Each structure stands twice: as structure tokens, then as C-alpha cells.
Coordinates of C-alpha atoms and ligand atoms in Angstrom, one line a residue:
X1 CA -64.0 -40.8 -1.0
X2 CA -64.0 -44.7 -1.2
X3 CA -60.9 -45.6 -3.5
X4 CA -57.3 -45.7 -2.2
X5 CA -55.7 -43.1 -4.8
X6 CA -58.9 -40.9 -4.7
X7 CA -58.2 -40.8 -0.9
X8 CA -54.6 -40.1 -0.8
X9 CA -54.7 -37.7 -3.5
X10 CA -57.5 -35.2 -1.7
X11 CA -56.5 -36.3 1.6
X12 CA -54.3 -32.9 2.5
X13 CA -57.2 -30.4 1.3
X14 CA -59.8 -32.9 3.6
X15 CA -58.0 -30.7 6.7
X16 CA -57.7 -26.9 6.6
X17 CA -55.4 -25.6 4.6
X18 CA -53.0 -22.8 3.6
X19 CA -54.3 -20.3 0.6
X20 CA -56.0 -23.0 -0.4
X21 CA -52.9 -24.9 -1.7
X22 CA -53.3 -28.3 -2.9
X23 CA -50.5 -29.5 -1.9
X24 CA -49.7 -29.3 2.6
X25 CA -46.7 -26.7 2.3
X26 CA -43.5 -27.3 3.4
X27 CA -43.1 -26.1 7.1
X28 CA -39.5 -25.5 7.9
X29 CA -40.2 -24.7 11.3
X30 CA -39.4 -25.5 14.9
X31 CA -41.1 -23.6 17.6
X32 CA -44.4 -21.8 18.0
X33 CA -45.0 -18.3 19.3
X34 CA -48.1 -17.6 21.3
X35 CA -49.4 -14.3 22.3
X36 CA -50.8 -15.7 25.7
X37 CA -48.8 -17.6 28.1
X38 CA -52.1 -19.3 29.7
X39 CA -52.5 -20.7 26.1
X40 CA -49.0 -21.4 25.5
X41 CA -50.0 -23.6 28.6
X42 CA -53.2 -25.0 27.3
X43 CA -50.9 -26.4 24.7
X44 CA -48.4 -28.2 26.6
X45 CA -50.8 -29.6 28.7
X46 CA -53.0 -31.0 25.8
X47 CA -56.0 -30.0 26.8
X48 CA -56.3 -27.3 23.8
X49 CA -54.7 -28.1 20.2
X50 CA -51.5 -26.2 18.9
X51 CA -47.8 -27.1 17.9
X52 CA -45.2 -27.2 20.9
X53 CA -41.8 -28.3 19.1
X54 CA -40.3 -29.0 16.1
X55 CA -39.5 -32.9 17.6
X56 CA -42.8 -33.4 18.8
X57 CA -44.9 -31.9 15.8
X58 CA -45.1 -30.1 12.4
X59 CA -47.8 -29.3 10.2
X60 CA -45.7 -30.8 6.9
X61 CA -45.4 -34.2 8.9
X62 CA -49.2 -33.9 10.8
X63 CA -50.6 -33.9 7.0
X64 CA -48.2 -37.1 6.3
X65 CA -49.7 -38.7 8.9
X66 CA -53.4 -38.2 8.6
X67 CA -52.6 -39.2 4.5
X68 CA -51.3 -42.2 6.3
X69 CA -53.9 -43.0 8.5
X70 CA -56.6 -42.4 5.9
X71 CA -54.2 -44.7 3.6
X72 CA -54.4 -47.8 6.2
X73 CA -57.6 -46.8 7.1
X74 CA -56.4 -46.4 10.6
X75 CA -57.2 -43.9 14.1
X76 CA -54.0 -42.2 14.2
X77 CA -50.3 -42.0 12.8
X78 CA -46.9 -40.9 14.4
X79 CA -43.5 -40.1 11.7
X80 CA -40.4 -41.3 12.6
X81 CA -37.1 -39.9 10.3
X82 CA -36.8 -43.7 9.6
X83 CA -38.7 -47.3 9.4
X84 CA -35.8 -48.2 12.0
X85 CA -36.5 -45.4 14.5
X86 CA -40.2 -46.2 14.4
X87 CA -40.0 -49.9 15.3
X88 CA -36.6 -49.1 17.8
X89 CA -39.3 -46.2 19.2
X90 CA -42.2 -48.9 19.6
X91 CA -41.1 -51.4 21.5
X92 CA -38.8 -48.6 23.6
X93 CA -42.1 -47.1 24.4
X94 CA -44.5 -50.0 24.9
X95 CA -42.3 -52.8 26.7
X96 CA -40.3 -52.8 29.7
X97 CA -37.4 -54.7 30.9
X98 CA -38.7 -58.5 32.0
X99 CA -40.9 -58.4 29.0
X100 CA -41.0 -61.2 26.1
X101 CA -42.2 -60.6 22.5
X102 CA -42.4 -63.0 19.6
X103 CA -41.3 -62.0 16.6
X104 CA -40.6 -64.0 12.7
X105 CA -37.4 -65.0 12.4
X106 CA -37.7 -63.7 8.5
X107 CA -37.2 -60.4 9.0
X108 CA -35.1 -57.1 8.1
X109 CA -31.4 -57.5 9.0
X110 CA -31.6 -54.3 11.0
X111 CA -34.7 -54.9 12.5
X112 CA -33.0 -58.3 13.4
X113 CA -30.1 -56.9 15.1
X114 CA -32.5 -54.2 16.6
X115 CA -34.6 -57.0 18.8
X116 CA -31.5 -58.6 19.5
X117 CA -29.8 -55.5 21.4
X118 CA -33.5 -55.2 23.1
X119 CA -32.7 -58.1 25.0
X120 CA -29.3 -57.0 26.1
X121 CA -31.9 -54.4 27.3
X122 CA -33.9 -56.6 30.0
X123 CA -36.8 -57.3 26.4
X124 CA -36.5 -60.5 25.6
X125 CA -37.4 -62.0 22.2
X126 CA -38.0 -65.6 20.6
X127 CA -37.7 -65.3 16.5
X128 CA -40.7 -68.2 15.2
X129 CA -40.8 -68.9 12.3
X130 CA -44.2 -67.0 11.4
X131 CA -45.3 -68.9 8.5
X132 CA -46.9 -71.2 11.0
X133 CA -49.3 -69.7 13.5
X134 CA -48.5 -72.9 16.0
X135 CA -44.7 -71.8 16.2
X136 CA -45.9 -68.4 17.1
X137 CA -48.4 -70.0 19.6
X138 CA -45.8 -72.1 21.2
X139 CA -43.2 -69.2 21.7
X140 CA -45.9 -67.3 24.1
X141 CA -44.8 -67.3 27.7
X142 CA -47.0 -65.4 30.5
X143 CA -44.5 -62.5 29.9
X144 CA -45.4 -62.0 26.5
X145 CA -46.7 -58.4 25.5
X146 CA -46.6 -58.4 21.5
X147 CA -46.2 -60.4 18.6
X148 CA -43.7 -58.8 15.1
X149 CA -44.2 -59.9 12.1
X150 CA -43.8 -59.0 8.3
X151 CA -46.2 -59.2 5.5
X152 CA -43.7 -60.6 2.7
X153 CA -40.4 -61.4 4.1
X154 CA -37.0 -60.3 2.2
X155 CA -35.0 -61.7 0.5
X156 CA -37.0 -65.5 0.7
X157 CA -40.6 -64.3 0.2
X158 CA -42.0 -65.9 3.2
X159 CA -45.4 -65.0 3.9
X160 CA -46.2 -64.7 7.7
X161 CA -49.8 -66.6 9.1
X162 CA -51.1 -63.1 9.0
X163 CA -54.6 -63.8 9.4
X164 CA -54.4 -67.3 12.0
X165 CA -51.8 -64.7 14.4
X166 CA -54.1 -62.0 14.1
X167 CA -56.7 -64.2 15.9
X168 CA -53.8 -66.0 18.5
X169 CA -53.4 -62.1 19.6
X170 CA -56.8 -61.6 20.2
X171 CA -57.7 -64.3 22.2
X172 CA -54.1 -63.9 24.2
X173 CA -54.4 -59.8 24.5
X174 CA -51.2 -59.4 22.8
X175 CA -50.1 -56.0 20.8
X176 CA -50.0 -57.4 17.6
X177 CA -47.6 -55.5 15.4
X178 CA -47.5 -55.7 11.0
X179 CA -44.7 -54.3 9.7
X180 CA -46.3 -53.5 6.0
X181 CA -43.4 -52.3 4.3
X182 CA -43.1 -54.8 1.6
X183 CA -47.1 -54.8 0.7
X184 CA -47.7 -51.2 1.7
X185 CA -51.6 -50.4 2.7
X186 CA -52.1 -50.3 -1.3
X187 CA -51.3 -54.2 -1.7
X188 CA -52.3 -55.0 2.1
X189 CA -54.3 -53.9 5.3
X190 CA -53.0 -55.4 7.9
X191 CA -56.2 -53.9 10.1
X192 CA -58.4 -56.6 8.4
X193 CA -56.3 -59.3 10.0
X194 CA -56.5 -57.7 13.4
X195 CA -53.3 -55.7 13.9
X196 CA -52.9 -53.2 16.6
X197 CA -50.3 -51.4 15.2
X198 CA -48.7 -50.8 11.6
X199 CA -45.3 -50.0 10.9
X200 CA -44.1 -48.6 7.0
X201 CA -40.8 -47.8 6.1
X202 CA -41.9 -44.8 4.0
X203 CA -38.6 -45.0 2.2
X204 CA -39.7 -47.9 1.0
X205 CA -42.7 -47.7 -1.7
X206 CA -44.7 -45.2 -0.1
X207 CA -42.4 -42.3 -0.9
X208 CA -41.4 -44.9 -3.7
X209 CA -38.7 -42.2 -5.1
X210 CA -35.5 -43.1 -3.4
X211 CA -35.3 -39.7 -2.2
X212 CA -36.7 -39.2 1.3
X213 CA -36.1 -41.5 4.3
X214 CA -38.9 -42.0 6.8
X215 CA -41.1 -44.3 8.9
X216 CA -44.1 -44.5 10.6
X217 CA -46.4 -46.4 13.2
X218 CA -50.2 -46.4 12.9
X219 CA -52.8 -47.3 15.2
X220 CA -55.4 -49.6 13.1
X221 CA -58.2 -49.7 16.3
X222 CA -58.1 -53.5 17.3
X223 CA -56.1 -53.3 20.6
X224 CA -57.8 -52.2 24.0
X225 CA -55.6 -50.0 25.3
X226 CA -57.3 -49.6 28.4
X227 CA -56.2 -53.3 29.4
X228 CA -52.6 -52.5 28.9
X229 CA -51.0 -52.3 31.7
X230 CA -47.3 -50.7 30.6
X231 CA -49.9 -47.3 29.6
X232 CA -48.6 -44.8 32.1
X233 CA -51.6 -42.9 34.4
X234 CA -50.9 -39.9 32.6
X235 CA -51.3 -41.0 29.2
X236 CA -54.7 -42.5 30.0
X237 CA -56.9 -39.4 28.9
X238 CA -59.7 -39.4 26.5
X239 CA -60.6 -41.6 24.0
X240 CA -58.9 -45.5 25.3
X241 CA -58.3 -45.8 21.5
X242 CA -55.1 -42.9 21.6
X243 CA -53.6 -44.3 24.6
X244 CA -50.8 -46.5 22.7
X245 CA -50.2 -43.9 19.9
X246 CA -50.0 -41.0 22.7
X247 CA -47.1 -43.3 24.4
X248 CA -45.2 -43.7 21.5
X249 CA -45.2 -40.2 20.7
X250 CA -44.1 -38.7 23.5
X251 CA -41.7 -41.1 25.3
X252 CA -40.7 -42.8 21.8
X253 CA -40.8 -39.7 19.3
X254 CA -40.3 -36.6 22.2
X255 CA -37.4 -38.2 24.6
X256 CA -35.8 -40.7 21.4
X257 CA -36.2 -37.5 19.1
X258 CA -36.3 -39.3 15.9
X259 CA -38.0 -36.7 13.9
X260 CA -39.4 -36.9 10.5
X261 CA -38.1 -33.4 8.9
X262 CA -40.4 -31.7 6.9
X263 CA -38.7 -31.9 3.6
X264 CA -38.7 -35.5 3.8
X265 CA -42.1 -35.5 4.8
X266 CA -43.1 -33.9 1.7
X267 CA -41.1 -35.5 -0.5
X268 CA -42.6 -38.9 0.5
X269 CA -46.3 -36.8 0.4
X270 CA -45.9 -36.4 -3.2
X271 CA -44.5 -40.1 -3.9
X272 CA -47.6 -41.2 -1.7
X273 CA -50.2 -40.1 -4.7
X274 CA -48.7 -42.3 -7.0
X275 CA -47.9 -45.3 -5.2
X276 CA -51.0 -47.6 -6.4
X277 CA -49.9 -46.6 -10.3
X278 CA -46.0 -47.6 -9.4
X279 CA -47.6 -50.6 -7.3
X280 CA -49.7 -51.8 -10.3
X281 CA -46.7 -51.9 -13.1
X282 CA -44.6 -52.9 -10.2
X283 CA -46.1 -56.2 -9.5
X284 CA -46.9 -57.0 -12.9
X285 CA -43.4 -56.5 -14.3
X286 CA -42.4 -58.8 -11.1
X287 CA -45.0 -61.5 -12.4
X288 CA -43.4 -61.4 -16.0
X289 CA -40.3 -61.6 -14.8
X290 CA -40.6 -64.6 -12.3
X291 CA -42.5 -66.1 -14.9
X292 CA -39.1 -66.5 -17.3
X293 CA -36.7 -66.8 -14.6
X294 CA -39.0 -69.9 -13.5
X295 CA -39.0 -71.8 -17.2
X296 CA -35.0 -70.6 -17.7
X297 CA -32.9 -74.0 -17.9
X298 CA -30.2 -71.4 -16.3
X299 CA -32.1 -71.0 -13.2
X300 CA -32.3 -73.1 -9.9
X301 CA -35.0 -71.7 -8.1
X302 CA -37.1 -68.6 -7.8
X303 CA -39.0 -66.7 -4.8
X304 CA -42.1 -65.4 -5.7
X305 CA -45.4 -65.7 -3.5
X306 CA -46.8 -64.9 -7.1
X307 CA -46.1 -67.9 -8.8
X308 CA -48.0 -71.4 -7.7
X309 CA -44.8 -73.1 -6.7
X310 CA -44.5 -70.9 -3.7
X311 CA -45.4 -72.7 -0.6
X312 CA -48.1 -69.6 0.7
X313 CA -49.0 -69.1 -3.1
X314 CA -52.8 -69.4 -1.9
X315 CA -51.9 -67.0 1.1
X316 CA -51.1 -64.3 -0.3
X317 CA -53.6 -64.6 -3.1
X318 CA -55.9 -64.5 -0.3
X319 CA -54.8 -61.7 1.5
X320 CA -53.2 -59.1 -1.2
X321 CA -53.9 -57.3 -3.9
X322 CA -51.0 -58.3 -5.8
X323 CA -48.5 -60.8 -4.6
X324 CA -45.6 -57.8 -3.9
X325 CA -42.8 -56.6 -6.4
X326 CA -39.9 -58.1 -4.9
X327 CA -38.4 -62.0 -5.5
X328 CA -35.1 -63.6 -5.4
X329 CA -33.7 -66.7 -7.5
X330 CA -30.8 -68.9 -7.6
X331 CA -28.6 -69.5 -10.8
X332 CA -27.7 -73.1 -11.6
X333 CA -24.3 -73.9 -9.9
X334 CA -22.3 -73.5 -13.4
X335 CA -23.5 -69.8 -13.7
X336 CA -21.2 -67.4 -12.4
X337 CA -23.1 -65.0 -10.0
X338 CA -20.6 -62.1 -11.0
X339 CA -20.8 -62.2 -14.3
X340 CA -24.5 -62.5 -14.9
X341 CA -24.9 -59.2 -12.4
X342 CA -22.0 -57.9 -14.7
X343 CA -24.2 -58.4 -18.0
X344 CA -27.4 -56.2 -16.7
X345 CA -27.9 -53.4 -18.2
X346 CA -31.3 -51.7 -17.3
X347 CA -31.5 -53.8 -13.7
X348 CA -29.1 -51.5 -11.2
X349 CA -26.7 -53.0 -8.8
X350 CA -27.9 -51.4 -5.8
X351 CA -29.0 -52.5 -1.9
X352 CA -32.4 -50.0 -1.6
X353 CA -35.8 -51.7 -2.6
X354 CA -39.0 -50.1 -3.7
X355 CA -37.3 -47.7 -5.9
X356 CA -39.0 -46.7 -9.5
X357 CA -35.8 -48.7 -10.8
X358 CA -35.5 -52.1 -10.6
X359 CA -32.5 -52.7 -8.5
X360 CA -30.3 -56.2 -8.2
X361 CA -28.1 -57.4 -5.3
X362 CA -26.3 -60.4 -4.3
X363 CA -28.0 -61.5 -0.9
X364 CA -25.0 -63.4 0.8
X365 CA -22.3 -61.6 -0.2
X366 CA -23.8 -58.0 1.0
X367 CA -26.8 -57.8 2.8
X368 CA -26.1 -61.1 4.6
X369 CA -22.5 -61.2 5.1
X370 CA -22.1 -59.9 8.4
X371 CA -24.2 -63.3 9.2
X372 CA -21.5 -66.1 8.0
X373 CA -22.1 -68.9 6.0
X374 CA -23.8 -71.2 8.9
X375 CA -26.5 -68.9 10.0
X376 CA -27.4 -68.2 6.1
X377 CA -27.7 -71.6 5.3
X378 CA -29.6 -72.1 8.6
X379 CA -32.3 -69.0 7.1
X380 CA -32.2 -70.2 3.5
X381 CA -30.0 -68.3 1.6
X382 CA -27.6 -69.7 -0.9
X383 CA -24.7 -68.6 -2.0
X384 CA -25.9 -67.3 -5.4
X385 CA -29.0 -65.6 -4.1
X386 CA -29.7 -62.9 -6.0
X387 CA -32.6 -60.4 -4.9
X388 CA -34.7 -58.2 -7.4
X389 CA -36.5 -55.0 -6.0
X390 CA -38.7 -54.5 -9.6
X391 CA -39.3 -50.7 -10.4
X392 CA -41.6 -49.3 -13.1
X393 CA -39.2 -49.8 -16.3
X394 CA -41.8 -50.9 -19.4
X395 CA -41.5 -54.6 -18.9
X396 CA -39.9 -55.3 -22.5
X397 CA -36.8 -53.8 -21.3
X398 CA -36.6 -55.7 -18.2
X399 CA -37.6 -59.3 -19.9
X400 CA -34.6 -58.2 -22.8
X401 CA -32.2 -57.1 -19.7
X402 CA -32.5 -60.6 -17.9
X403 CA -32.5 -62.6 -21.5
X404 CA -29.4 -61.1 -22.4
X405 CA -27.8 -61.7 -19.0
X406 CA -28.9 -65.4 -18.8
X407 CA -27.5 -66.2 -22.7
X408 CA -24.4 -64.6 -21.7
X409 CA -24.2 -61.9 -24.1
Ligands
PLP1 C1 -36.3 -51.0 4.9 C2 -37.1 -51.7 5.8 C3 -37.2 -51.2 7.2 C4 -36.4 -50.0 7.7 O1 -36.8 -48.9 7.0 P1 -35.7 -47.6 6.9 O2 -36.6 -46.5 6.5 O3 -34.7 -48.0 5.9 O4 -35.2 -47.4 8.3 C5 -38.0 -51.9 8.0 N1 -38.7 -53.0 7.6 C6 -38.7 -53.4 6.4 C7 -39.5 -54.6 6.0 C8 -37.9 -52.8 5.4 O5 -37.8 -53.3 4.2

């Protein structure tokens, strides 16, 4: 199965499966009964396979994640209920207080303030930005463990040195960690560019629906585990490739207990088989749409690694299959912000991205406020930022939507 919708689409029946069903079931279960205590053991010891407890394990979600895995052509997945829990369970599980990481400073506001209370933790981080591989290269110290970036940054568009940091982590040893969300494994592998690990938000375009939350962490195969010295003894069993997955899992999705429920995992199991048709219109409705934005005398500027006068235009032309489905713009000064989100139509006021609707919001006044006015203009954003998450609407009705708005009608 060679093509990334064939794969997904087969991917649950590719294990055994219930009746035959087509689809995983939905498991709405949390313990297991065994008939023979020595087995009962055998399973909590690892050394035979079986399900211990709901928070550990679930058929619904195991299916999730080898779709996952097979989706960023990967060794292994772990779920998390939310992208958040799986990047606050990463670095809980892998770093230890008096280690350093590097991470972009364009990144998710949460995931921002999540690295930020790390280091009131004893883990230390340096935001770079990532755009340049030397930035990243200079932030290294001999404490160092791991380097954070994201694909396409929101709401500027950045695109991180994906490839040039992939090869700084080699020759340094360091856990090199993609967080995908924005490309997902349809636009994007980060494995090609030597990642260790991949994180998703899978609430994001994966499940696609804007009905399930979830996240997830998967091991792509370039790190050696064996080398890492924060793998506890017990952990280091079998193959050297599991080590760094088997940490996570138990002391970041056992003892944090940030569970994927099984409804939620099937929800985004279903989005999954669609995501490279949603992808597809996505990004070219995105294209369309920066495309007038850009010629619009009403309009100051416009974020779009898709169009040439992006400064990593021939980055991400390079590295994905389409150049993402989100942008933001600025309106000339005489525009008023208000009104022109007041005269869309088809285009939703809403905070969510990835959603089969296309969804507006104004960057500094939301999503940025918390931040004040210095640090936004320090990161870029201007007052009348406003950031488009583009769904699957027929483009027409989206190039009409924004006409109308811009004319002031
Ligand atoms: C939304 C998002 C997250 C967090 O995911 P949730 O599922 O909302 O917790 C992490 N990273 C990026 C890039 C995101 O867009």
C-alpha cells in the first residue's frame, strides 16, 4: 500500500479485527479481565501483550496510533487527549531539571507559555528564531538535550530551517522534535529531515472536523535511544528503537494521565481518511485567496509561504506538498479591522484552525492579547492582523466573501 490515502484508509483492517468491521470499533472500556493471574502478570510486566488500563491503553486509540504511525511513516505512536498534553508529556518525560532545550520562538501561544513554566521547573529554554539554522546553532549549550520546532508557524507563516537543524541535531546527538500540526504528514514528513520525534495536534487537520480533541507523539526512527542517557534502566528492553516512545508512555501518558478517550479517537479515525481530499481544496482555496488579497489596493501585506514574496517561498516549495492552508494579512491603515470582519459572510469568526470552514480572527486583539503591545510588535504582529484558517468551501464563495468585505458592501 504505497499512497498516503490508500494507507490510511486500509490501515485498521491491516491488524486483526473485530467481525471483520471496517471501521476499528469504538471500545468504551477501562480494565481488562483475565482468567489467569500469572497472565494477568505477564501483562503488566510486558513481557506478553494485552491491555492493562483504560489510561495506559485501548484498542479504539491503539488503532489511531498505528493509522498514525503508518501516516508519518514512523515506528511507533502514543495519543494524548490533546496536542498540549502530548508536548507538556514529552519533555516531562524525556528532560530533567538542569536541562536546556532550544526551541523557535514562532510558536503556539500555549506551547509558548508551556516551555516557559518548564523552566520555573529546573528545564531551561532559549526561544531562536528557527528560520535560521545558525541561531539555533548558537543557542546550544553542553546542557542541551533537544531542539522544538514548527513546520509553518502561526499566525506569521514562518517556516523553520527544517532540513539544515535536522542535520545540526545529528551531528550534536540532540532529540530533535517537529511539531507537524500545521503541514500534517499529508503536506510534510518531518522523518525525511531527520526528526526524532513528531508531535500532531489531531484536532487540528488530522481529525479535520472540529469535533474531537487529541494529540499525539511519534517516534520517526532517527534518534539512538541507546545513547540517551535520561532513558531509565528499566525502560531499556528490546528493540533500542522503543526506548523513547516506552518513556513517554508510561511516565508521560501512565503517571500525567492525559488519555485519548476512545470516542475521540474515533472521531479523529474517521476525519483521518479524508484529510489529503480536505488538504488538497484546502491549500488551493488558500492559494486563490492570497493571490487577491496580495493585488487588493486595500491590503498591506499578506503571509503566505505560497506566494513568491514570502521570504522561505523556495523552502517550503522544497519541502511540502503544498505550502499549508493557513495565512494572515494586514489591511491598509484606513480600513477598519471591525468592520471588514463584520462584512464576511461565508468566512466564520472563530479561534480554531483546520476546521472544514474557513475561520477568521483578529491576531492581536485575541489570540495575542494576553502578550501586550511591546512583545507583539517585538514577534511581528500588527495591530490589524487578521489570521485565515481556510476550510473546504468551493472557492467562488470564498473569493465573493472577501470581495464583498474589501469593497465595503
Ligand atoms: C493547536 C496546536 C497545538 C495544540 O493542540 P491542541 O489539540 O489544541 O491541544 C499545538 N501545536 C500547534 C502548532 C497547534 O496549532
Amino acid at each position: 500500500m504505497e499512497g498516503f490515502t490508500t494507507r490510511i484508509v486500509h490501515s485498521d483492517r491491516l491488524d486483526p479485527i473485530e467481525h471483520g468491521s471496517l471501521h476499528k470499533p469504538v471500545h468504551s472500556n477501562v480494565a481488562y479481565g483475565y482468567s489467569d493471574a500469572r497472565e494477568l502478570a505477564a501483562v503488566f510486566q510486558g513481557t506478553k501483550a494485552g491491555m492493562t488500563y483504560g489510561r495506559q491503553v485501548n484498542p479504539t486509540v491503539t488503532a489511531l496510533e498505528a493509522k498514525l504511525t503508518r501516516m508519518e511513516q514512523g515506528v511507533q505512536t502514543v495519543c494524548f487527549s490533546t496536542g498540549m498534553a502530548a508536548i507538556g508529556s514529552l519533555i516531562f518525560s524525556l528532560l530533567r531539571a538542569g536541562d536546556h532545550f532550544v526551541s523557535s520562538a514562532f510558536l503556539f501561544g500555549n506551547t509558548n507559555s508551556l516551555f516557559q513554566t518548564f523552566a520555573t521547573h529546573g528545564v531551561d529554554v532559549t526561544f531562536v528564531d528557527a528560520t535560521s539554522v545558525e541561531a539555533v546553532e548558537a543557542a546550544i549549550t553542553p546542557r542541551t538535550r533537544l531542539v522544538f520546532v514548527e513546520t509553518i508557524a502561526n499566525p506569521r507563516t514562518q517556516v523553520a530551517a527544517l532540513e539544515e537543524i535536522g542535520a545540526l541535531c545529528r551531528a550534536r546527538g540532540l532529540i530533535y522534535v517537529v511539531d507537524n500540526t500545521m503541514t500534517s504528514p499529508y503536506l510534510f514528513q518531518p522523518r525525511t529531515v531527520g526528526a526524532s520525534l513528531v508531535v500532531n495536534s489531531l484536532t487540528k487537520y488530522i481529525g479535520g472536523h472540529g469535533n474531537a480533541l487529541g494529540g499525539a507523539i511519534t517516534d520517526v526512527g532517527n534518534f539512538d535511544w541507546a545513547s540517551f542517557d535520561n532513558i531509565l534502566e528499566i525502560y531499556r528492553k528490546g528493540a533500542p528503537e522503543r526506548f523513547g516512545i516506552t518513556q513517554i508512555r508510561k511516565k508521560g501518558l501512565r503517571d500525567f494521565g492525559a488519555a485519548l478517550a476512545p470516542e475521540a479517537a474515533h472521531h479523529i479515525a474517521v476525519g483521518a481518511e479524508t484529510l489529503a481530499l480536505r488538504q488538497d481544496r484546502q491549500c488551493s482555496n488558500a492559494a486563490a485567496m492570497t493571490a487577491l488579497l496580495e493585488a487588493h489596493p486595500k491590503v498591506a501585506r499578506v503571509y503566505y509561504p505560497g506566494l513568491p514574496s514570502h521570504p522561505q517561498h523556495d523552502r517550503a516549495r522544497a519541502l511540502f506538498r503544498h505550502p499549508g492552508a493557513l495565512f494572515s494579512f494586514e489591511l491598509r491603515p484606513d480600513v477598519d479591522i471591525w468592520e471588514f470582519q463584520a462584512r464576511l459572510d461565508v468566512i466564520v469568526k472563530s479561534s480554531n484552525l483546520g476546521d472544514n470552514r474557513t475561520l477568521a480572527i483578529p491576531v492581536a486583539h485575541t489570540i495575542y492579547y494576553e502578550m501586550g503591545p511591546e512583545r507583539r510588535a517585538s514577534m511581528g504582529i500588527a495591530e490589524s492582523l487578521i489570521r485565515i484558517s481556510v476550510g473546504i468551501e468551493d472557492t467562488t464563495d470564498l473569493i465573493a466573501d472577501l470581495e464583498r468585505a474589501l469593497a465595503g458592501e
